[in-house]
Amino acid sequence: MERQNPYNHGLDKNAANYVPLSPLSFIERTAVVHPQLTSVIYHQRRFTWAQTYQRCKQLASALSQKGIGEGDTVSTMLPNIPAMYEAHFGVPMTGAVLNTLNIRLNPESLAFMLDHSQCKAILVDPEFSGVIQQALALMTGPKPYVIDVDDAHFTQGGRIGDIEYEAFIAQGDPNFDWQLPSDEWNAIALGYTSGTTGNPKGVVTHHRGAYLAALSNALAAQMPAHPTYLWTLPLFHCNGWCFPWVMALLAGTNVCLRRVDVKVILDQIREHRIEYYCGAPIVHTMIADAPDAWREGIDHTVHGLIAGAPPPASVFKRMEEIGFDLTHVYGLTETYGPAVGCTKQPEWASLSIDERVEKNSRQGVRYPLEQDVAVLDPITMEPVPWDGETIGEIMFRGNIVMKGYLKNPAATAEAFAGGWFHSGDLGVVDPDGYIKIRDRAKDVIISGGENIASLEIEEALLLHPAVAAVAVVALKDEKWGEVPAAFVELRPGQHADEKQLHQHCEQHLARYKLPKKYIFGELTRTSTGKVQKFALREQINAN
Amino acid sequence: MERQNPYNHGLDKNAANYVPLSPLSFIERTAVVHPQLTSVIYHQRRFTWAQTYQRCKQLASALSQKGIGEGDTVSTMLPNIPAMYEAHFGVPMTGAVLNTLNIRLNPESLAFMLDHSQCKAILVDPEFSGVIQQALALMTGPKPYVIDVDDAHFTQGGRIGDIEYEAFIAQGDPNFDWQLPSDEWNAIALGYTSGTTGNPKGVVTHHRGAYLAALSNALAAQMPAHPTYLWTLPLFHCNGWCFPWVMALLAGTNVCLRRVDVKVILDQIREHRIEYYCGAPIVHTMIADAPDAWREGIDHTVHGLIAGAPPPASVFKRMEEIGFDLTHVYGLTETYGPAVGCTKQPEWASLSIDERVEKNSRQGVRYPLEQDVAVLDPITMEPVPWDGETIGEIMFRGNIVMKGYLKNPAATAEAFAGGWFHSGDLGVVDPDGYIKIRDRAKDVIISGGENIASLEIEEALLLHPAVAAVAVVALKDEKWGEVPAAFVELRPGQHADEKQLHQHCEQHLARYKLPKKYIFGELTRTSTGKVQKFALREQINAN
């Protein structure tokens, strides 16, 4: 006889005790509780939370009038300007999915994405109207409704659309009665990953995950109420790591930034007393390397989250010296941005700066609300020992993992094989449980049957004072199969030649790991600050 | 033709991307990430998070061996000692529901609760073994397995049970493979409310709500990582407002406290550098009124959350003067404790202390993750105007509202009528959206057809320097139906008579609101610091 559970009888969900989790609830509350606090600043434009919420409702209303709702896609081709921030609320308020396009992409890639997502409307910045016009011409499916977003701070480019953004949202009802998603599992955003081969994959995230990711970020960064936040991180990148929703949750102030310029960044930090910003290592390196005079007058602690590529320890060291508090985080588009963070243990405060930097430069431990992160043997799915040496694949499990890839059941099934999300990144676990990335699976160099982590060689080269950045890739070799080759970017005014670097590496690396070739010059990076190793591999092996 | 939604195809929940929300995840993560940080302190006993997690698993394992699991109830009759903290994890780890009994209750009430909840096991402190023995004798249903929890700091009382707690958990497997709830809607706790008439109602809360309530508390209090927390608030009261789970989330330190003694409280604050505590106004008043010498050496800011009864403004003022940061919160067992808080607006910092205290002493606005709180006309369910005058009933809606009352469908349906949880408290909304409690619905005095809020009269009397506490209730009157009567507790060494208080009230109240009778003496309070007005009403109307 089945035992009756008295706690499951007559105690069902109802309108009073159950609401779908959605980050849209954050802005609704903040508009009521803190209507007069500043929400968004862009040059001379300033909005309050009451105003931003109203503009989001108007955007949602105007989109709804165009027939856009659940199951539809609305795209953006925008830098970090107020309309981009508003889209993170106005689009999902209609039930539609927000697809933030990478503004560095070419027309072919963009056309693929607009077709694949069946885009119904797109917001376009004048800087990108040309490339979008070409993408629209390349599309094979129905074309979206095009909304130009004028910007007084970018006077080149031109309109290509049906209407300008301010005129568009003026059509919307400021009291639009938007609804929470019918289910918290409904999609909120679509982000295409820059795959190395084949078509990009469309990562679908949901309201529940975005809600929890925002909370997890707020906790991990220990952000107080009303933080000031500078938008150095592209909003198109994993929805700005969910920070648009974090800022609505905490009733903070978003300071917009059209492009990354270190002088402007430091001026904004001073003027608005910015407390938080996020970015790829290149952003932090620029700040670290800026002339002291540019930082003058910044007398408060600035907290930065750093991710996007394994950063050199020297950046952590320099930032600590100039009084910036950096925290290393790690994640993927599939995990809503950061899902691992290098949580600082209280006892690290008493370490030497070098010891502390070594601790801080690791990827770290699972984020507060990510259920589990582990380094597993991808064949046996068993965890690797916490010895700092045994390499496995970093895998995630929990509510802050995507729904899957849009219209790609094979890739979805592969990514979720064995009940874990497979990141494709290789790592080790230190004895204290902190994860260190060793490499992308596809970036491992297999030389004479030995696996060589390119990152280990890169870390060794970064210890040389003349080296600013480095990328090590596999060079085909008749004898060894593959050997390491190093692309090296030197610091301005510094010099090092192949022989000097070779001698330097001999002090730090086993013989079989020494690069067999050095190529000097500036490294080309993606818009998210990543060096595309597959391109370097193609280049060097074509020679 | 129904439109196909591409975002709902092939993007289902799976083991990699969906996990039930439960505060049990907090302790599991903290035990991995911060195993060596201090979790619980009780006199000379100190535990790390690794140890506390292991003890919780052992408790869960030992209970499971007794056949306890989903659908079962495990009760506690414990003060704020380590076993009580552990029960908040160990019991739900088995799938069972934690029922924390109010240690001030009489055997008859306890017997009702043990029968009603079909209690399978109970943890008993020696201080309460007598009353539990009587309750067990009064039970009509099967009796629970009884576990005595010895305490070196309470040597009276005796064992009445089958086994002692340490021996019991020693039977448990320290590596017990506990499971998250099969559904986040599963019950986590049962708390009986002290109803004014009839049998107490059993409030059932769930894992999802407890998870979100803990997050909401952490955000509302702006708690950093690793806070130190003093257990002045009874853990049996709404599960200590969910703070056991907050502390696991933030890897903080719990300092246990067997009973409320202001000297001990201040010593613990000094010794452990306590940053946070919660409590009824009486706790804060005791701290405010303590001799200055007792606070000597406390040179850090202490943050207190105050709730449980409308506190006098004088407490806020005094606490600000001695450097304690008080935040007023409000909620009910049905809302997992606080669900409204008096969020401080940045501009209040520049007000005079009196103006700020007036702002801070209001109940406030909805908690960060509570979906909605409103003051509605209970007949029309329309919101009252934000005029600070129009009285309505305070109602809640969202994920931080109970599942319902155990085995009481009629009370559940009544509480959730119209899609809102009806608090039974009457309030007004100030023009800035902040809620002020006016009264319990049943405490309104109807005099000559006019509604009089007893709280307004109480606030007026509290302005008199000799008045420490006051309770105003309805006295039956042949002419007016009801008239106000005031029970007054004077400050030690102070004096005031009926005539003086009458003259004082004339300056603050309309004539028809003036108390017609004064009764001087100490007010009897419940264990949660509330004055039971129904008892005072019975007393005065029986005379």
PDB file of C-alpha atoms in Angstrom, chain A residues 276-454:
ATOM      1  CA  TYR A 276      32.166  47.571 -10.548  1.00  0.00           C
ATOM      2  CA  TYR A 277      33.041  46.593 -14.084  1.00  0.00           C
ATOM      3  CA  CYS A 278      33.623  43.357 -15.987  1.00  0.00           C
ATOM      4  CA  GLY A 279      35.768  42.485 -18.922  1.00  0.00           C
ATOM      5  CA  ALA A 280      38.231  40.344 -20.789  1.00  0.00           C
ATOM      6  CA  PRO A 281      41.882  40.487 -19.646  1.00  0.00           C
ATOM      7  CA  ILE A 282      42.688  43.048 -22.348  1.00  0.00           C
ATOM      8  CA  VAL A 283      40.443  45.637 -20.639  1.00  0.00           C
ATOM      9  CA  HIS A 284      42.146  45.093 -17.309  1.00  0.00           C
ATOM     10  CA  THR A 285      45.593  45.090 -18.899  1.00  0.00           C
ATOM     11  CA  MET A 286      44.845  48.446 -20.512  1.00  0.00           C
ATOM     12  CA  ILE A 287      43.860  49.852 -17.127  1.00  0.00           C
ATOM     13  CA  ALA A 288      46.938  48.348 -15.487  1.00  0.00           C
ATOM     14  CA  ASP A 289      49.214  49.788 -18.169  1.00  0.00           C
ATOM     15  CA  ALA A 290      47.617  53.254 -18.322  1.00  0.00           C
ATOM     16  CA  PRO A 291      49.723  56.250 -17.247  1.00  0.00           C
ATOM     17  CA  ASP A 292      49.385  56.960 -13.523  1.00  0.00           C
ATOM     18  CA  ALA A 293      48.138  60.468 -14.281  1.00  0.00           C
ATOM     19  CA  TRP A 294      45.007  59.060 -15.924  1.00  0.00           C
ATOM     20  CA  ARG A 295      44.028  57.375 -12.663  1.00  0.00           C
ATOM     21  CA  GLU A 296      44.504  60.510 -10.600  1.00  0.00           C
ATOM     22  CA  GLY A 297      41.528  61.379  -8.424  1.00  0.00           C
ATOM     23  CA  ILE A 298      40.249  57.807  -8.261  1.00  0.00           C
ATOM     24  CA  ASP A 299      40.395  57.307  -4.507  1.00  0.00           C
ATOM     25  CA  HIS A 300      37.828  54.555  -4.007  1.00  0.00           C
ATOM     26  CA  THR A 301      38.110  50.786  -4.470  1.00  0.00           C
ATOM     27  CA  VAL A 302      37.076  49.596  -7.901  1.00  0.00           C
ATOM     28  CA  HIS A 303      36.043  45.953  -8.245  1.00  0.00           C
ATOM     29  CA  GLY A 304      36.604  44.188 -11.527  1.00  0.00           C
ATOM     30  CA  LEU A 305      35.517  40.772 -12.738  1.00  0.00           C
ATOM     31  CA  ILE A 306      37.956  39.282 -15.190  1.00  0.00           C
ATOM     32  CA  ALA A 307      37.216  36.433 -17.600  1.00  0.00           C
ATOM     33  CA  GLY A 308      37.044  35.537 -21.250  1.00  0.00           C
ATOM     34  CA  ALA A 309      40.547  34.111 -21.576  1.00  0.00           C
ATOM     35  CA  PRO A 310      43.112  32.858 -19.061  1.00  0.00           C
ATOM     36  CA  PRO A 311      44.767  36.076 -17.802  1.00  0.00           C
ATOM     37  CA  PRO A 312      48.458  36.415 -16.997  1.00  0.00           C
ATOM     38  CA  ALA A 313      49.300  36.603 -13.310  1.00  0.00           C
ATOM     39  CA  SER A 314      51.076  39.900 -13.952  1.00  0.00           C
ATOM     40  CA  VAL A 315      47.707  41.599 -14.533  1.00  0.00           C
ATOM     41  CA  PHE A 316      46.463  40.515 -11.110  1.00  0.00           C
ATOM     42  CA  LYS A 317      49.645  41.741  -9.512  1.00  0.00           C
ATOM     43  CA  ARG A 318      49.628  45.113 -11.195  1.00  0.00           C
ATOM     44  CA  MET A 319      45.957  45.700 -10.438  1.00  0.00           C
ATOM     45  CA  GLU A 320      46.480  44.927  -6.762  1.00  0.00           C
ATOM     46  CA  GLU A 321      49.348  47.417  -6.756  1.00  0.00           C
ATOM     47  CA  ILE A 322      47.159  50.207  -8.133  1.00  0.00           C
ATOM     48  CA  GLY A 323      44.339  49.405  -5.712  1.00  0.00           C
ATOM     49  CA  PHE A 324      41.880  47.641  -8.007  1.00  0.00           C
ATOM     50  CA  ASP A 325      40.226  44.531  -6.591  1.00  0.00           C
ATOM     51  CA  LEU A 326      40.112  41.868  -9.322  1.00  0.00           C
ATOM     52  CA  THR A 327      38.184  38.635  -9.124  1.00  0.00           C
ATOM     53  CA  HIS A 328      38.739  35.918 -11.664  1.00  0.00           C
ATOM     54  CA  VAL A 329      35.615  34.229 -13.012  1.00  0.00           C
ATOM     55  CA  TYR A 330      34.995  31.656 -15.693  1.00  0.00           C
ATOM     56  CA  GLY A 331      32.051  30.455 -17.693  1.00  0.00           C
ATOM     57  CA  LEU A 332      30.580  30.080 -21.145  1.00  0.00           C
ATOM     58  CA  THR A 333      27.597  31.368 -23.073  1.00  0.00           C
ATOM     59  CA  GLU A 334      26.022  28.025 -22.171  1.00  0.00           C
ATOM     60  CA  THR A 335      26.322  28.880 -18.447  1.00  0.00           C
ATOM     61  CA  TYR A 336      24.967  32.443 -18.718  1.00  0.00           C
ATOM     62  CA  GLY A 337      28.505  33.775 -18.399  1.00  0.00           C
ATOM     63  CA  PRO A 338      30.428  33.203 -15.150  1.00  0.00           C
ATOM     64  CA  ALA A 339      29.535  29.995 -13.299  1.00  0.00           C
ATOM     65  CA  VAL A 340      32.894  29.511 -11.603  1.00  0.00           C
ATOM     66  CA  GLY A 341      34.691  32.168  -9.601  1.00  0.00           C
ATOM     67  CA  CYS A 342      37.935  32.371  -7.706  1.00  0.00           C
ATOM     68  CA  THR A 343      36.297  32.959  -4.317  1.00  0.00           C
ATOM     69  CA  LYS A 344      38.854  34.547  -2.024  1.00  0.00           C
ATOM     70  CA  GLN A 345      39.506  32.633   1.183  1.00  0.00           C
ATOM     71  CA  PRO A 346      39.888  34.872   4.246  1.00  0.00           C
ATOM     72  CA  GLU A 347      43.355  33.471   5.011  1.00  0.00           C
ATOM     73  CA  TRP A 348      44.752  34.563   1.629  1.00  0.00           C
ATOM     74  CA  ALA A 349      44.821  38.141   2.905  1.00  0.00           C
ATOM     75  CA  SER A 350      47.947  37.332   4.904  1.00  0.00           C
ATOM     76  CA  LEU A 351      49.879  35.784   2.005  1.00  0.00           C
ATOM     77  CA  SER A 352      52.596  37.571   0.055  1.00  0.00           C
ATOM     78  CA  ILE A 353      51.332  39.326  -3.049  1.00  0.00           C
ATOM     79  CA  ASP A 354      52.949  36.693  -5.296  1.00  0.00           C
ATOM     80  CA  GLU A 355      51.380  33.826  -3.376  1.00  0.00           C
ATOM     81  CA  ARG A 356      48.018  35.565  -3.388  1.00  0.00           C
ATOM     82  CA  VAL A 357      48.204  36.290  -7.101  1.00  0.00           C
ATOM     83  CA  GLU A 358      48.888  32.621  -7.755  1.00  0.00           C
ATOM     84  CA  LYS A 359      45.754  31.701  -5.783  1.00  0.00           C
ATOM     85  CA  ASN A 360      43.656  34.451  -7.374  1.00  0.00           C
ATOM     86  CA  SER A 361      44.594  33.680 -10.941  1.00  0.00           C
ATOM     87  CA  ARG A 362      42.938  30.276 -10.894  1.00  0.00           C
ATOM     88  CA  GLN A 363      39.455  29.789 -12.312  1.00  0.00           C
ATOM     89  CA  GLY A 364      38.129  28.758  -8.920  1.00  0.00           C
ATOM     90  CA  VAL A 365      35.041  27.093  -7.511  1.00  0.00           C
ATOM     91  CA  ARG A 366      31.398  26.836  -8.445  1.00  0.00           C
ATOM     92  CA  TYR A 367      29.385  30.051  -8.277  1.00  0.00           C
ATOM     93  CA  PRO A 368      27.025  30.472  -5.304  1.00  0.00           C
ATOM     94  CA  LEU A 369      23.926  29.213  -7.122  1.00  0.00           C
ATOM     95  CA  GLU A 370      25.495  26.881  -9.691  1.00  0.00           C
ATOM     96  CA  GLN A 371      24.696  23.394  -8.509  1.00  0.00           C
ATOM     97  CA  ASP A 372      27.898  21.631  -9.410  1.00  0.00           C
ATOM     98  CA  VAL A 373      31.087  22.102 -11.392  1.00  0.00           C
ATOM     99  CA  ALA A 374      33.555  19.263 -11.691  1.00  0.00           C
ATOM    100  CA  VAL A 375      36.556  18.135 -13.661  1.00  0.00           C
ATOM    101  CA  LEU A 376      35.671  14.710 -15.011  1.00  0.00           C
ATOM    102  CA  ASP A 377      37.286  12.120 -17.183  1.00  0.00           C
ATOM    103  CA  PRO A 378      35.037  12.512 -20.244  1.00  0.00           C
ATOM    104  CA  ILE A 379      35.123   8.772 -20.945  1.00  0.00           C
ATOM    105  CA  THR A 380      34.415   7.340 -17.496  1.00  0.00           C
ATOM    106  CA  MET A 381      32.695  10.491 -16.156  1.00  0.00           C
ATOM    107  CA  GLU A 382      34.651   9.969 -12.935  1.00  0.00           C
ATOM    108  CA  PRO A 383      36.108  13.031 -11.152  1.00  0.00           C
ATOM    109  CA  VAL A 384      39.851  13.522 -11.452  1.00  0.00           C
ATOM    110  CA  PRO A 385      41.897  13.474  -8.216  1.00  0.00           C
ATOM    111  CA  TRP A 386      42.466  16.890  -6.607  1.00  0.00           C
ATOM    112  CA  ASP A 387      46.183  16.791  -7.296  1.00  0.00           C
ATOM    113  CA  GLY A 388      46.642  19.860  -9.492  1.00  0.00           C
ATOM    114  CA  GLU A 389      47.980  17.617 -12.253  1.00  0.00           C
ATOM    115  CA  THR A 390      45.442  15.161 -13.619  1.00  0.00           C
ATOM    116  CA  ILE A 391      43.680  16.746 -16.559  1.00  0.00           C
ATOM    117  CA  GLY A 392      39.967  16.248 -17.182  1.00  0.00           C
ATOM    118  CA  GLU A 393      37.109  18.135 -18.823  1.00  0.00           C
ATOM    119  CA  ILE A 394      35.385  20.891 -16.899  1.00  0.00           C
ATOM    120  CA  MET A 395      31.662  20.132 -16.649  1.00  0.00           C
ATOM    121  CA  PHE A 396      28.652  21.950 -15.216  1.00  0.00           C
ATOM    122  CA  ARG A 397      25.321  20.850 -13.813  1.00  0.00           C
ATOM    123  CA  GLY A 398      22.454  22.925 -12.457  1.00  0.00           C
ATOM    124  CA  ASN A 399      19.879  25.599 -13.070  1.00  0.00           C
ATOM    125  CA  ILE A 400      22.399  28.011 -14.585  1.00  0.00           C
ATOM    126  CA  VAL A 401      22.972  25.872 -17.663  1.00  0.00           C
ATOM    127  CA  MET A 402      21.242  26.588 -21.015  1.00  0.00           C
ATOM    128  CA  LYS A 403      18.081  24.887 -22.287  1.00  0.00           C
ATOM    129  CA  GLY A 404      20.110  23.644 -25.257  1.00  0.00           C
ATOM    130  CA  TYR A 405      21.057  24.681 -28.790  1.00  0.00           C
ATOM    131  CA  LEU A 406      18.268  26.029 -31.003  1.00  0.00           C
ATOM    132  CA  LYS A 407      17.159  23.562 -33.699  1.00  0.00           C
ATOM    133  CA  ASN A 408      20.209  21.435 -33.044  1.00  0.00           C
ATOM    134  CA  PRO A 409      19.197  18.290 -31.137  1.00  0.00           C
ATOM    135  CA  ALA A 410      22.423  16.478 -32.008  1.00  0.00           C
ATOM    136  CA  ALA A 411      24.665  19.186 -30.543  1.00  0.00           C
ATOM    137  CA  THR A 412      22.345  19.503 -27.549  1.00  0.00           C
ATOM    138  CA  ALA A 413      22.481  15.786 -26.823  1.00  0.00           C
ATOM    139  CA  GLU A 414      26.251  15.776 -27.206  1.00  0.00           C
ATOM    140  CA  ALA A 415      26.673  18.751 -24.864  1.00  0.00           C
ATOM    141  CA  PHE A 416      24.519  17.122 -22.157  1.00  0.00           C
ATOM    142  CA  ALA A 417      25.844  13.566 -22.459  1.00  0.00           C
ATOM    143  CA  GLY A 418      25.946  11.747 -19.134  1.00  0.00           C
ATOM    144  CA  GLY A 419      23.894  14.372 -17.288  1.00  0.00           C
ATOM    145  CA  TRP A 420      26.556  17.080 -17.343  1.00  0.00           C
ATOM    146  CA  PHE A 421      27.197  20.033 -19.647  1.00  0.00           C
ATOM    147  CA  HIS A 422      30.551  19.436 -21.338  1.00  0.00           C
ATOM    148  CA  SER A 423      32.458  22.717 -21.577  1.00  0.00           C
ATOM    149  CA  GLY A 424      35.181  21.513 -23.922  1.00  0.00           C
ATOM    150  CA  ASP A 425      37.725  23.131 -21.593  1.00  0.00           C
ATOM    151  CA  LEU A 426      40.375  21.003 -19.951  1.00  0.00           C
ATOM    152  CA  GLY A 427      41.398  21.595 -16.384  1.00  0.00           C
ATOM    153  CA  VAL A 428      42.897  20.263 -13.195  1.00  0.00           C
ATOM    154  CA  VAL A 429      41.757  20.556  -9.585  1.00  0.00           C
ATOM    155  CA  ASP A 430      44.126  21.828  -6.943  1.00  0.00           C
ATOM    156  CA  PRO A 431      44.166  20.115  -3.529  1.00  0.00           C
ATOM    157  CA  ASP A 432      41.928  22.899  -2.154  1.00  0.00           C
ATOM    158  CA  GLY A 433      39.251  22.163  -4.766  1.00  0.00           C
ATOM    159  CA  TYR A 434      40.034  25.156  -6.999  1.00  0.00           C
ATOM    160  CA  ILE A 435      39.918  24.509 -10.726  1.00  0.00           C
ATOM    161  CA  LYS A 436      42.636  25.662 -13.095  1.00  0.00           C
ATOM    162  CA  ILE A 437      42.043  25.624 -16.846  1.00  0.00           C
ATOM    163  CA  ARG A 438      44.724  23.746 -18.671  1.00  0.00           C
ATOM    164  CA  ASP A 439      43.435  24.159 -22.185  1.00  0.00           C
ATOM    165  CA  ARG A 440      40.622  23.911 -24.665  1.00  0.00           C
ATOM    166  CA  ALA A 441      40.315  20.229 -25.601  1.00  0.00           C
ATOM    167  CA  LYS A 442      41.040  21.111 -29.192  1.00  0.00           C
ATOM    168  CA  ASP A 443      44.096  23.207 -28.256  1.00  0.00           C
ATOM    169  CA  VAL A 444      46.051  20.357 -26.700  1.00  0.00           C
ATOM    170  CA  ILE A 445      49.296  19.617 -28.528  1.00  0.00           C
ATOM    171  CA  ILE A 446      50.062  15.942 -28.941  1.00  0.00           C
ATOM    172  CA  SER A 447      53.788  15.569 -29.388  1.00  0.00           C
ATOM    173  CA  GLY A 448      55.363  12.131 -29.569  1.00  0.00           C
ATOM    174  CA  GLY A 449      52.288  10.717 -27.867  1.00  0.00           C
ATOM    175  CA  GLU A 450      52.514  13.156 -24.955  1.00  0.00           C
ATOM    176  CA  ASN A 451      49.713  15.655 -24.261  1.00  0.00           C
ATOM    177  CA  ILE A 452      51.083  19.164 -23.872  1.00  0.00           C
ATOM    178  CA  ALA A 453      48.840  21.903 -22.502  1.00  0.00           C
ATOM    179  CA  SER A 454      49.491  25.014 -24.576  1.00  0.00           C
TER     180      SER A 454
END
